[in-house]
Short mmCIF file of C-alpha atoms in Angstrom, two decimals:
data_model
loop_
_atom_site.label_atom_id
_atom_site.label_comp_id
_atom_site.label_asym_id
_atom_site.label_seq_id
_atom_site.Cartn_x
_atom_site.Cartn_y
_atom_site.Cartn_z
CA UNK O 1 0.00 0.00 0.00
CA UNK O 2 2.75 2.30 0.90
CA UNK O 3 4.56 1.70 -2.49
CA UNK O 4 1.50 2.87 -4.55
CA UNK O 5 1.41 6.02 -2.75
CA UNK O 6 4.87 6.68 -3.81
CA UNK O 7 3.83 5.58 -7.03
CA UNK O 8 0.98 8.31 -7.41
CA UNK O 9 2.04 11.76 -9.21
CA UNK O 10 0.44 14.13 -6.73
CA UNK O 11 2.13 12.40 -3.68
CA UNK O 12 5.07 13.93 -5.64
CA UNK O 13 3.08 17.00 -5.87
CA UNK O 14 2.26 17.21 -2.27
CA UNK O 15 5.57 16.80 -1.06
CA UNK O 16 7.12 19.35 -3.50
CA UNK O 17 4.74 21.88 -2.11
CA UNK O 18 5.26 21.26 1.50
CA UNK O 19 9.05 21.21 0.70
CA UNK O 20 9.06 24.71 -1.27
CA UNK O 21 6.44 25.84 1.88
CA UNK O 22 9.79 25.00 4.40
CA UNK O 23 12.20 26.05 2.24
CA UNK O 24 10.59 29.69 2.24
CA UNK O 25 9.91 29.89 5.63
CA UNK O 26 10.12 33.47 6.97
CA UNK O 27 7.50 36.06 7.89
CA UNK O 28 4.34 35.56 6.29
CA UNK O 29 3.16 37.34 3.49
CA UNK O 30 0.38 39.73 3.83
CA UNK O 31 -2.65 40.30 2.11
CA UNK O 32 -2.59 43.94 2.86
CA UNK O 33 -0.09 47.31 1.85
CA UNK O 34 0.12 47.39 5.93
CA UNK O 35 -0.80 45.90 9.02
CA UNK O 36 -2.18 48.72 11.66
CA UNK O 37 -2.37 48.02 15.26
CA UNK O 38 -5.21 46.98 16.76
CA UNK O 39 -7.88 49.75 17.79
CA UNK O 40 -6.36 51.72 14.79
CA UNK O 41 -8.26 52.60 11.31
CA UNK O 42 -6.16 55.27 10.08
CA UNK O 43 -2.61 56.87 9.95
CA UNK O 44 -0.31 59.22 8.25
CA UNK O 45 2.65 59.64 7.45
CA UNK O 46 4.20 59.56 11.25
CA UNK O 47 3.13 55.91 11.43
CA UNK O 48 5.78 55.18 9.31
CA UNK O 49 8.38 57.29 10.76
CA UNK O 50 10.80 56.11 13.17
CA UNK O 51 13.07 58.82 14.20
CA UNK O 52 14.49 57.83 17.86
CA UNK O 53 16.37 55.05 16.29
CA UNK O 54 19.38 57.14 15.67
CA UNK O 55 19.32 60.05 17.98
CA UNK O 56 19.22 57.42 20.90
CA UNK O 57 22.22 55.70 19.71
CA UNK O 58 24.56 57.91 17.92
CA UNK O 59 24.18 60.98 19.69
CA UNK O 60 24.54 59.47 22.73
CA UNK O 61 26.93 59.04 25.24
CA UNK O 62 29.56 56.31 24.44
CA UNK O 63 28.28 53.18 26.62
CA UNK O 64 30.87 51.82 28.87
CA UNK O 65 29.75 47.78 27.61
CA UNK O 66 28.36 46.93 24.73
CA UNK O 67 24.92 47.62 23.68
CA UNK O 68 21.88 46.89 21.17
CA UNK O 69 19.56 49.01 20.06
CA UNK O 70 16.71 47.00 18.22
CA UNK O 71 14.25 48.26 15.95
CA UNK O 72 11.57 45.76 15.33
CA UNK O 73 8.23 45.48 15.56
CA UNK O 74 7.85 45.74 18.71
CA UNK O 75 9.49 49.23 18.78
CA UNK O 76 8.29 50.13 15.53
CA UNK O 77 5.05 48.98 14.65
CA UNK O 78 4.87 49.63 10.75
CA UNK O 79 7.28 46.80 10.66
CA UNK O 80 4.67 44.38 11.35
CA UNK O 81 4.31 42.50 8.36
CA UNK O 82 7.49 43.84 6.43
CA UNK O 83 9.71 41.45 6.89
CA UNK O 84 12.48 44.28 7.50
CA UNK O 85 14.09 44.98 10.94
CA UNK O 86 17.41 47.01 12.18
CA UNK O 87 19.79 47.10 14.74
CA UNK O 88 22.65 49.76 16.01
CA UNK O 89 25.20 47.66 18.04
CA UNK O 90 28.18 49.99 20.21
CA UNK O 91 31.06 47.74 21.17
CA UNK O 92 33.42 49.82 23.17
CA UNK O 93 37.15 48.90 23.46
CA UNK O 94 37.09 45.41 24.10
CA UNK O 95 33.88 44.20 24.58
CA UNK O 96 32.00 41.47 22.52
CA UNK O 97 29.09 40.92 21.61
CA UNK O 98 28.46 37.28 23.06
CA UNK O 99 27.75 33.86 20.69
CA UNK O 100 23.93 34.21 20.19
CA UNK O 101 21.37 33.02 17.47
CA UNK O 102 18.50 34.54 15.36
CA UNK O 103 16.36 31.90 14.41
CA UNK O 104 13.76 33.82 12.42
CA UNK O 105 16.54 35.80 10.23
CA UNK O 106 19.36 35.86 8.63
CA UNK O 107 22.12 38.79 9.67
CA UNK O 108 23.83 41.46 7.44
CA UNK O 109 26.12 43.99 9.30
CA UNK O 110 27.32 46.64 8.01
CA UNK O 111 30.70 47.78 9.97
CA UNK O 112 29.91 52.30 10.24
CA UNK O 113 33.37 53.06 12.36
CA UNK O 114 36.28 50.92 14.22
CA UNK O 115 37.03 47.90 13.66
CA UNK O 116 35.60 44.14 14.76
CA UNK O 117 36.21 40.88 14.54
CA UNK O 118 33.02 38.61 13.75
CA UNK O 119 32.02 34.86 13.23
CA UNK O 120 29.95 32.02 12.66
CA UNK O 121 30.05 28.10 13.29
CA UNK O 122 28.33 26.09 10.73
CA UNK O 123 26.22 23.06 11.35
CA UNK O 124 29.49 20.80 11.31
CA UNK O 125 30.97 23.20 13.67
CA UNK O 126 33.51 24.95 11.15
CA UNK O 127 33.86 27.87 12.35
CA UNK O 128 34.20 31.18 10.15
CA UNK O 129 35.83 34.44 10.93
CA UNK O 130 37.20 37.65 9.84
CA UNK O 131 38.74 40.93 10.72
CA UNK O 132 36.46 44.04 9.84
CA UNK O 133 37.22 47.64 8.71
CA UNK O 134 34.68 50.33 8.54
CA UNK O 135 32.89 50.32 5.06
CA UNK O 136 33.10 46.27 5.11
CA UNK O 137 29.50 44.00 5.53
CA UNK O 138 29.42 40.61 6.60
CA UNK O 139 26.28 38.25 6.57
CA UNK O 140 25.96 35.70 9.20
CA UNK O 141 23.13 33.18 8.49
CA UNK O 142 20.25 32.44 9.68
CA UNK O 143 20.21 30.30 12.90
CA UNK O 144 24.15 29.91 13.22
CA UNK O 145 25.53 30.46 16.42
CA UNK O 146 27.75 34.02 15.87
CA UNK O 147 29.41 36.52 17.74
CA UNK O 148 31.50 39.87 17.32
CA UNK O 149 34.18 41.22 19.05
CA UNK O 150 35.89 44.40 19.25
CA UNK O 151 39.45 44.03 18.82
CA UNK O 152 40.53 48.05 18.18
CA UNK O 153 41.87 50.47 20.35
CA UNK O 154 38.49 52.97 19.68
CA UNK O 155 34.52 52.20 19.99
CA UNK O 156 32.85 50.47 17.22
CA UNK O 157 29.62 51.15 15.44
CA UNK O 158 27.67 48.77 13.41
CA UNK O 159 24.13 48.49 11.68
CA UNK O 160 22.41 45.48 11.20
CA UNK O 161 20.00 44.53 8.64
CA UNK O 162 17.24 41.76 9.80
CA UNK O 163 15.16 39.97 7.17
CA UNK O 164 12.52 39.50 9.51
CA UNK O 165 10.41 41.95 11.16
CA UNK O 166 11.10 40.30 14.18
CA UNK O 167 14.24 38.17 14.28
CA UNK O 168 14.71 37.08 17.77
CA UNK O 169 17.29 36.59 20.07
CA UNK O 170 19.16 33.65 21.89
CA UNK O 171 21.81 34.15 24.18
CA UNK O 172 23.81 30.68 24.19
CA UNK O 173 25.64 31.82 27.68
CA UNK O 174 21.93 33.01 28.97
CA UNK O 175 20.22 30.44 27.49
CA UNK O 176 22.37 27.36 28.72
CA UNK O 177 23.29 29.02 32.25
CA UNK O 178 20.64 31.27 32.90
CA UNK O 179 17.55 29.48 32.91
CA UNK O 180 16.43 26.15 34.95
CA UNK O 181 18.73 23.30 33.32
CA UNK O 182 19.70 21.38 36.29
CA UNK O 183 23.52 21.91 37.28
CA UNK O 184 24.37 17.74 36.95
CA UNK O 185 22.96 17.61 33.70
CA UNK O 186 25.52 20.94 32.71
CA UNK O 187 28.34 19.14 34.43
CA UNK O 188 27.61 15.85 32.57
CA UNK O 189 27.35 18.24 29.27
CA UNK O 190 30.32 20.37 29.71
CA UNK O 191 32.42 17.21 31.14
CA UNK O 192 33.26 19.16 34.35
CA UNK O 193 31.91 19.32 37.97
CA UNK O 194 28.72 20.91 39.32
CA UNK O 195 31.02 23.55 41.22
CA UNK O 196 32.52 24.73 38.19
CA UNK O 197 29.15 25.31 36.47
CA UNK O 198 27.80 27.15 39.83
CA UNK O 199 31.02 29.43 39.27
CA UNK O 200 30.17 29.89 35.48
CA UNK O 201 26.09 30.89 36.43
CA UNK O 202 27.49 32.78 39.20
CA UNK O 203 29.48 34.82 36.91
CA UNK O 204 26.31 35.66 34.18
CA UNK O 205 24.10 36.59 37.16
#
């Protein structure tokens, strides 16, 4: 029974469908120019307009760690629907921007001023670096586990370009040592001892 159904042409069809569906995955179209908030039935042209995005960041006083300043949705509701979302990231001298996932976008930075040193580990756990001057873009994809790292003697700006209108964030040292994954199972994980991975939370806390 199972052989005829991979014998029929539209079990072809129906798997080719679902496969393009996956492959595609992202934000999901709309039927609409916009999507408005709820309670809302008309807007102008200040809906559209996000203009604390810059002036919070750049104008600013240089942070002393390093910091995000997101632009999605959430912040900026026009975006809903879009599948468009931005980022200003300020690494002062030094600090990094820790290994962390999007898992609803893929990431294109753009380097503005300094200098940084970025990454990415594939799914066989190659892992992918390079040394960036201002002007230069690098794309790390979607889902990979990435960092960047600030390795001039002067802050660094960057702007990154989300192809989601809400990409997402996770940590990997928040998400493995901040939340309620028992310490044995860590210390079985990590191949060490449940002191050690007490030291490591106590550290992130």
């Amino acid at each position: 029974m199972a052989f005829e159904i991979l014998k029929n042409p539209l079990f072809f069809l129906l798997v080719a469908l679902a496969t393009t569906q996956i492959a595609s995955a992202g934000d999901p179209d709309i039927l609409s120019d916009f999507i408005l908030p709820p309670n809302v039935t008309e807007v102008d042209g200040t809906f559209f307009t996000y203009t604390p995005f810059f002036g919070k960041s750049l104008d600013a006083v240089e942070p002393e760690t390093f910091k995000v300043i997101k632009v999605t949705m959430k912040e900026f509701p026009a975006l809903n629907g879009q599948s468009v979302s931005y980022a200003i990231l300020l690494y002062p001298i030094g600090t990094v921007n820790p290994p962390h996932t999007h898992p609803r976008s893929a990431e294109l930075l753009f380097l503005m001023r300094g200098s940084l040193e970025v990454g990415f580990v594939d799914t066989t756990n190659k892992l992918y670096t390079q040394t960036l001057q201002a002007g230069d873009m690098f794309v790390f994809p979607k889902g990979l586990v990435h960092y960047q790292y600030n390795n001039a003697n002067d802050t660094s700006v960057a702007v990154s370009a989300f192809g989601s209108a809400s990409a997402g964030t996770v940590s990997v040292p928040l998400a493995v040592f901040n939340t309620s994954i028992d310490d044995g199972i860590l210390a079985k994980s990590f191949k060490t001892d449940v002191y050690t991975i007490q030291k490591i939370k106590a550290g992130l806390a």
